[in-house]
Coordinates of C-alpha atoms in Angstrom, one line a residue:
Chain A
M5 CA 19.2 76.2 230.9
E6 CA 16.0 74.8 232.4
R7 CA 14.1 77.8 233.6
K8 CA 11.4 77.5 236.4
G9 CA 8.8 79.9 236.7
I10 CA 9.1 82.6 239.5
L11 CA 6.3 84.7 241.0
F12 CA 7.2 88.3 240.9
V13 CA 5.2 90.7 243.2
L14 CA 5.4 94.4 242.4
S15 CA 3.9 96.6 245.2
G16 CA 4.6 99.8 246.9
P17 CA 3.1 102.9 248.4
S18 CA 0.1 104.7 246.8
G19 CA 1.5 107.1 244.1
A20 CA 4.6 105.0 243.4
G21 CA 3.4 104.3 239.8
K22 CA 2.9 100.6 240.1
G23 CA 0.3 100.5 237.4
T24 CA 2.2 102.5 234.9
V25 CA 5.4 100.4 235.4
C26 CA 3.4 97.1 235.1
K27 CA 1.9 98.3 231.9
A28 CA 5.3 99.4 230.4
L29 CA 6.8 96.1 231.3
M30 CA 4.0 94.1 229.6
D31 CA 4.3 96.4 226.6
T32 CA 7.8 95.4 226.2
K33 CA 8.9 91.8 225.3
T34 CA 9.6 90.9 228.9
P35 CA 8.3 87.3 229.0
L36 CA 6.0 87.5 232.0
K37 CA 2.4 86.3 232.5
L38 CA 0.2 88.9 234.1
S39 CA -1.7 87.4 237.2
I40 CA -5.4 87.4 236.4
S41 CA -7.7 88.3 239.2
V42 CA -11.0 86.7 240.1
T43 CA -13.8 89.2 240.9
T44 CA -17.4 89.2 241.8
R45 CA -18.2 92.5 239.9
S46 CA -20.0 92.3 236.6
P47 CA -17.9 92.3 233.4
R48 CA -17.8 95.7 231.7
D49 CA -18.0 95.9 227.7
G50 CA -15.2 94.1 226.2
E51 CA -14.0 92.4 229.3
Q52 CA -13.4 88.6 228.8
E53 CA -13.5 85.8 231.1
G54 CA -10.0 84.5 231.7
L55 CA -8.3 87.4 230.0
N56 CA -9.2 90.4 232.0
Y57 CA -10.6 88.8 235.1
F58 CA -12.2 85.5 236.1
F59 CA -15.9 86.5 236.9
R60 CA -17.5 84.5 239.8
S61 CA -20.4 84.8 241.9
V62 CA -20.2 85.8 245.6
A63 CA -20.9 82.2 246.7
E64 CA -18.3 80.9 244.5
F65 CA -15.8 83.6 245.7
E66 CA -16.5 82.7 249.3
E67 CA -15.9 79.0 248.5
M68 CA -12.5 80.0 247.2
I69 CA -11.7 81.9 250.3
A70 CA -12.8 78.8 252.4
A71 CA -10.7 76.5 250.2
D72 CA -7.6 78.7 250.6
A73 CA -7.8 78.9 246.8
L74 CA -6.6 82.7 246.8
L75 CA -3.3 84.0 247.5
E76 CA -4.9 87.3 248.6
W77 CA -8.2 88.9 248.4
A78 CA -10.0 92.1 249.5
K79 CA -13.5 93.6 249.3
V80 CA -13.7 96.9 247.5
Y81 CA -17.1 98.7 247.5
N82 CA -19.2 95.5 247.8
N83 CA -17.1 93.7 245.2
F84 CA -14.6 91.0 246.0
Y85 CA -11.3 90.9 244.2
G86 CA -8.6 88.1 244.7
T87 CA -5.7 86.4 243.1
P88 CA -6.4 82.7 242.2
R89 CA -3.7 80.3 243.5
S90 CA -4.3 77.8 240.8
F91 CA -3.6 80.2 237.8
V92 CA -0.5 81.2 239.4
E93 CA 0.7 77.7 240.2
Q94 CA -0.3 76.3 236.6
Q95 CA 1.8 79.2 235.0
L96 CA 4.8 78.5 237.3
A97 CA 4.6 74.8 236.6
A98 CA 4.6 75.5 232.9
G99 CA 7.8 77.5 233.3
H100 CA 6.4 80.9 233.0
D101 CA 7.2 83.8 235.4
V102 CA 4.0 85.4 236.8
F103 CA 3.7 89.0 237.6
L104 CA 1.4 90.4 240.1
E105 CA 1.0 94.1 240.7
I106 CA -0.8 94.7 244.0
D107 CA -0.9 97.1 246.9
I108 CA 1.0 96.5 250.0
Q109 CA -1.6 94.9 252.1
G110 CA -2.2 92.4 249.3
A111 CA 1.3 91.8 248.9
M112 CA 1.8 90.9 252.5
Q113 CA -1.2 88.4 252.2
V114 CA 0.7 86.8 249.2
K115 CA 4.0 86.7 251.0
R116 CA 2.4 84.6 253.9
R117 CA 0.9 82.1 251.5
F118 CA 3.6 82.2 248.8
P119 CA 6.9 82.9 250.5
N120 CA 9.0 81.7 247.4
G121 CA 7.7 84.7 245.5
V122 CA 10.1 87.7 244.9
F123 CA 8.8 90.9 246.4
I124 CA 9.6 94.2 244.8
F125 CA 8.9 97.4 246.4
L126 CA 8.4 100.3 244.0
I127 CA 8.9 103.8 245.4
P128 CA 8.7 107.4 243.9
P129 CA 12.1 109.1 243.8
S130 CA 11.3 111.5 246.6
Q131 CA 8.6 112.6 249.1
R132 CA 8.3 115.8 247.0
E133 CA 7.8 113.9 243.9
L134 CA 5.1 111.7 245.5
E135 CA 3.2 114.7 246.6
S136 CA 3.3 116.2 243.2
R137 CA 2.0 112.9 241.7
I138 CA -0.9 112.9 244.2
L139 CA -1.7 116.5 243.6
G140 CA -1.5 115.8 239.8
R141 CA -4.5 113.5 240.1
G142 CA -6.4 116.7 240.8
S143 CA -9.2 115.1 242.8
E144 CA -7.6 115.8 246.3
T145 CA -8.8 118.1 249.1
T146 CA -6.1 119.4 251.4
E147 CA -7.4 116.9 254.0
S148 CA -7.3 113.7 251.7
F149 CA -3.9 115.1 250.3
N150 CA -2.5 115.0 253.8
I151 CA -3.9 111.7 254.7
R152 CA -2.5 110.0 251.6
T153 CA 1.0 111.5 251.9
S154 CA 1.1 110.5 255.5
A155 CA -0.1 107.0 254.6
A156 CA 2.6 106.9 251.9
R157 CA 5.2 107.7 254.6
D158 CA 4.0 104.9 256.9
E159 CA 3.8 102.5 253.9
L160 CA 7.5 103.2 253.1
Q161 CA 8.4 101.4 256.4
K162 CA 7.0 98.2 254.8
M163 CA 10.0 98.1 252.5
R164 CA 11.8 95.8 255.0
E165 CA 9.5 93.1 254.2
Y166 CA 10.4 93.1 250.5
D167 CA 13.4 91.5 248.6
Y168 CA 14.1 94.4 246.3
V169 CA 13.4 98.1 246.2
V170 CA 13.2 99.9 242.8
V171 CA 12.9 103.7 242.6
N172 CA 10.6 104.8 239.9
D173 CA 12.2 108.0 238.6
V174 CA 11.9 107.2 235.0
V175 CA 9.4 104.4 234.0
A176 CA 11.7 102.9 231.3
D177 CA 14.6 102.8 233.9
A178 CA 12.5 101.3 236.4
C179 CA 11.6 98.5 234.0
V180 CA 15.3 97.8 233.2
R181 CA 15.8 97.4 236.9
I182 CA 13.0 95.0 237.3
R183 CA 13.9 92.9 234.2
S184 CA 17.6 92.8 235.8
I185 CA 15.9 91.5 239.1
I186 CA 14.1 88.9 237.1
E187 CA 17.2 87.8 235.3
A188 CA 19.4 87.7 238.4
E189 CA 16.8 85.7 240.4
H190 CA 16.8 83.1 237.7
A191 CA 20.5 82.9 238.2
Q192 CA 20.6 82.3 241.9
V193 CA 22.3 79.1 242.7
R194 CA 19.6 77.7 244.8
R195 CA 17.4 77.9 241.7
N196 CA 19.9 75.9 239.6
L197 CA 21.2 73.1 241.8
Y198 CA 19.8 70.7 239.1
L199 CA 22.7 71.7 236.9
I200 CA 25.1 69.8 239.2
E201 CA 22.9 66.7 238.9
N202 CA 22.5 66.9 235.2
W203 CA 26.1 67.6 234.4
Chain B
M1 CA 19.9 106.8 244.8
E2 CA 23.0 106.6 247.0
R3 CA 25.0 103.6 245.5
K4 CA 27.4 101.9 247.8
G5 CA 30.2 99.7 246.2
I6 CA 29.8 96.0 246.1
L7 CA 32.7 93.3 245.6
F8 CA 31.7 91.0 242.7
V9 CA 33.8 87.9 242.4
L10 CA 33.8 85.9 239.2
S11 CA 35.0 82.4 239.5
G12 CA 34.2 78.8 238.2
P13 CA 35.9 75.7 236.9
S14 CA 38.9 75.7 234.6
G15 CA 37.7 76.1 231.1
A16 CA 34.5 78.2 231.9
G17 CA 35.9 81.2 230.1
K18 CA 36.4 83.5 233.1
G19 CA 39.2 85.6 231.5
T20 CA 37.2 86.1 228.3
V21 CA 33.9 87.1 230.1
C22 CA 36.0 89.5 232.4
K23 CA 37.6 91.2 229.4
A24 CA 34.2 91.6 227.5
L25 CA 32.7 93.1 230.7
M26 CA 35.5 95.6 231.1
D27 CA 35.4 96.5 227.3
T28 CA 31.9 97.4 227.5
K29 CA 30.9 100.5 229.7
T30 CA 29.9 98.4 232.8
P31 CA 31.1 100.7 235.7
L32 CA 33.3 98.3 237.5
K33 CA 36.8 98.6 238.9
L34 CA 38.9 95.6 238.2
S35 CA 40.7 94.4 241.3
I36 CA 44.5 94.8 241.0
S37 CA 46.7 92.0 242.2
V38 CA 49.9 92.3 244.1
T39 CA 52.8 90.1 242.8
T40 CA 56.5 89.3 243.7
R41 CA 57.3 88.6 240.0
S42 CA 59.1 91.2 237.9
P43 CA 57.3 93.7 235.7
R44 CA 57.2 92.7 232.0
D45 CA 57.5 95.1 229.4
G46 CA 54.8 97.8 229.4
E47 CA 53.3 96.7 232.8
Q48 CA 52.7 99.6 235.1
E49 CA 52.7 99.6 238.9
G50 CA 49.2 100.1 240.2
L51 CA 47.8 99.5 236.8
N52 CA 48.6 96.0 235.8
Y53 CA 49.9 94.9 239.3
F54 CA 51.3 96.2 242.5
F55 CA 54.8 94.9 242.2
R56 CA 56.3 94.0 245.7
S57 CA 59.2 92.1 247.1
V58 CA 58.9 88.6 248.6
A59 CA 59.5 90.1 252.1
E60 CA 56.9 92.8 251.5
F61 CA 54.5 90.1 250.4
E62 CA 55.1 88.1 253.4
E63 CA 54.4 91.0 255.5
M64 CA 51.0 91.6 253.8
I65 CA 50.2 87.9 254.6
A66 CA 51.2 88.3 258.3
A67 CA 49.0 91.6 258.5
D68 CA 46.1 89.8 256.9
A69 CA 46.3 92.5 254.2
L70 CA 45.4 90.2 251.3
L71 CA 41.9 88.8 250.7
E72 CA 43.5 85.7 249.1
W73 CA 47.0 84.7 247.8
A74 CA 48.7 81.8 246.2
K75 CA 52.2 80.8 245.0
V76 CA 52.5 80.0 241.4
Y77 CA 55.9 78.8 240.2
N78 CA 58.0 80.6 242.8
N79 CA 56.0 83.8 242.5
F80 CA 53.4 85.1 244.9
Y81 CA 50.1 86.7 243.8
G82 CA 47.4 88.0 245.9
T83 CA 44.7 90.4 246.2
P84 CA 45.3 93.5 248.3
R85 CA 42.4 94.2 250.8
S86 CA 43.1 98.0 250.9
F87 CA 42.6 98.6 247.2
V88 CA 39.2 96.8 247.3
E89 CA 38.1 98.5 250.5
Q90 CA 39.2 101.9 249.2
Q91 CA 37.2 101.5 246.0
L92 CA 34.2 100.2 247.7
A93 CA 34.3 103.0 250.1
A94 CA 34.4 105.5 247.1
G95 CA 31.2 104.0 245.8
H96 CA 32.8 101.8 243.1
D97 CA 32.0 98.2 242.4
V98 CA 35.0 96.1 242.4
F99 CA 35.3 93.0 240.1
L100 CA 37.5 90.2 240.9
E101 CA 38.2 87.3 238.5
I102 CA 39.7 84.3 240.2
D103 CA 40.0 80.5 240.4
I104 CA 37.8 78.6 242.8
Q105 CA 40.4 78.2 245.5
G106 CA 41.0 81.9 245.5
A107 CA 37.4 82.7 245.6
M108 CA 36.8 80.5 248.7
Q109 CA 39.6 82.4 250.5
V110 CA 38.0 85.8 249.5
K111 CA 34.6 84.4 250.8
R112 CA 36.1 83.7 254.2
R113 CA 37.6 87.1 254.6
F114 CA 34.9 89.2 252.8
P115 CA 31.5 87.4 253.1
N116 CA 29.7 90.5 252.0
G117 CA 31.0 89.9 248.5
V118 CA 28.8 88.6 245.8
F119 CA 30.0 85.3 244.3
I120 CA 29.3 84.4 240.7
F121 CA 30.0 81.1 239.4
L122 CA 30.6 80.8 235.8
I123 CA 30.2 77.4 234.0
P124 CA 30.5 76.2 230.4
P125 CA 27.2 75.3 228.8
S126 CA 27.9 71.6 228.9
Q127 CA 30.5 68.9 229.7
R128 CA 30.8 68.3 226.1
E129 CA 31.6 72.0 225.4
L130 CA 34.0 72.2 228.3
E131 CA 35.9 69.1 226.8
S132 CA 36.0 70.8 223.4
R133 CA 37.4 74.0 224.9
I134 CA 40.1 72.2 226.8
L135 CA 41.0 70.3 223.6
G136 CA 40.9 73.5 221.7
R137 CA 43.9 74.9 223.5
G138 CA 45.9 72.1 221.8
S139 CA 48.4 71.5 224.4
E140 CA 46.8 68.5 226.2
T141 CA 47.9 64.8 226.4
T142 CA 45.2 62.3 226.9
E143 CA 46.2 61.9 230.6
S144 CA 46.2 65.8 231.2
F145 CA 43.0 66.2 229.4
N146 CA 41.4 63.4 231.6
I147 CA 42.7 65.0 234.7
R148 CA 41.4 68.4 233.7
T149 CA 37.9 67.3 232.8
S150 CA 37.7 65.2 235.9
A151 CA 38.9 68.2 237.9
A152 CA 36.3 70.5 236.2
R153 CA 33.5 67.9 237.3
D154 CA 34.7 68.1 240.9
E155 CA 35.0 71.8 240.8
L156 CA 31.3 72.1 239.6
Q157 CA 30.2 70.9 243.1
K158 CA 31.6 74.1 244.6
M159 CA 28.6 76.0 242.9
R160 CA 26.8 75.5 246.1
E161 CA 29.1 78.0 247.8
Y162 CA 28.3 80.8 245.4
D163 CA 25.4 83.2 245.1
Y164 CA 24.7 83.1 241.3
V165 CA 25.5 80.8 238.5
V166 CA 26.0 82.1 235.0
V167 CA 26.1 79.7 232.1
N168 CA 28.8 80.9 229.5
D169 CA 27.1 79.8 226.3
V170 CA 27.6 83.1 224.4
V171 CA 30.1 85.6 226.0
A172 CA 27.8 88.6 225.3
D173 CA 24.8 86.9 226.9
A174 CA 26.9 85.9 229.9
C175 CA 27.9 89.6 230.3
V176 CA 24.3 90.7 230.2
R177 CA 23.5 88.2 233.0
I178 CA 26.3 89.5 235.1
R179 CA 25.3 93.0 234.5
S180 CA 21.8 92.1 235.6
I181 CA 23.2 90.5 238.7
I182 CA 25.1 93.8 239.5
E183 CA 21.9 95.8 239.1
A184 CA 19.8 93.5 241.0
E185 CA 22.3 93.3 244.0
H186 CA 22.2 97.1 244.2
A187 CA 18.3 96.9 244.4
Q188 CA 18.4 94.6 247.3
V189 CA 16.4 96.0 250.2
R190 CA 19.2 95.2 252.7
R191 CA 21.4 97.5 250.7
N192 CA 18.9 100.3 250.6
L193 CA 17.5 100.6 254.2
Y194 CA 18.9 104.3 254.4
L195 CA 16.1 105.2 252.0
I196 CA 13.7 104.8 254.8
E197 CA 15.6 107.1 257.1
N198 CA 16.3 109.8 254.4
W199 CA 12.7 109.8 253.2

């Protein structure tokens, strides 16, 4: 079957385990191209252009914003980070699925610019589990803990904007569910109408 | 996660291998309840009421039609066959997924009465393969062969009415795709909005 590339966006509230699930998915043989971000920060030891990041000057980054060449972007501690549209579009055109792991604000930006993407919302199994994960990081004061758990509750409401929700109870199980979503999306009739013409 | 039952309808052109795929799915540990048909024909040796079929008189069957108690029905060689709505609804209410394997005409009847079902279109990998499968049955004259292959081409157009299309190249692979569809459908946000309220 001819297989066109699909953009999958994994997002969800803080503490859901997006990074862990994304890494586990990439470590298995799931055929996905991880989206590579563009950033204005300096490369760290061992980081390679076009592999870890695309490294650009602030002026170049601002040109990309102006040219609508980023699916989303944000400024974090004086550095810019963004998702280059061209990389995503080239991979999709070559038939590769692209995987983008990003916070909710970024995902909502991507959705506006790329509504054909498939948006997956990762959530922790329960509020209690989320609280325990945030505490487990060990770096929280009571105040910052309360702010973060309250923010996570608000963020959960954003689920309505997504196509799928995956509960991250066990990382391997969450990966199985995400791989099922990838497979099922490829089987959607609207993505396979060419079969009728080619028959 | 609270898991509500979903009705999955497997259909497709003649020669796609619906029966084989359905049997393979049931033989594996996919947690699906196979829909049980109601029929007016007599039980054959070993067939059990409520297991193979619900056996009913013609008068009873006609009452079910009148009461809109069948999701679909057809008359085949003087016998009536149909899908009882109550069995499907009871299984779904108990949280079980229900699987219904049926021809295209029946599937279209079910879709009208049960639009919340998930409709999967099974197709052979190619026209050549379909022709070879029809020939393989050995019972075809040239004329009936031509009628059947032409009908299959027409039936392929019905793909647009379905949610998913699965190519039946290798039965085990088709089953994997169907299981992915089942898993992904359960992950759809619209089926999980209760998570927001229960959080």
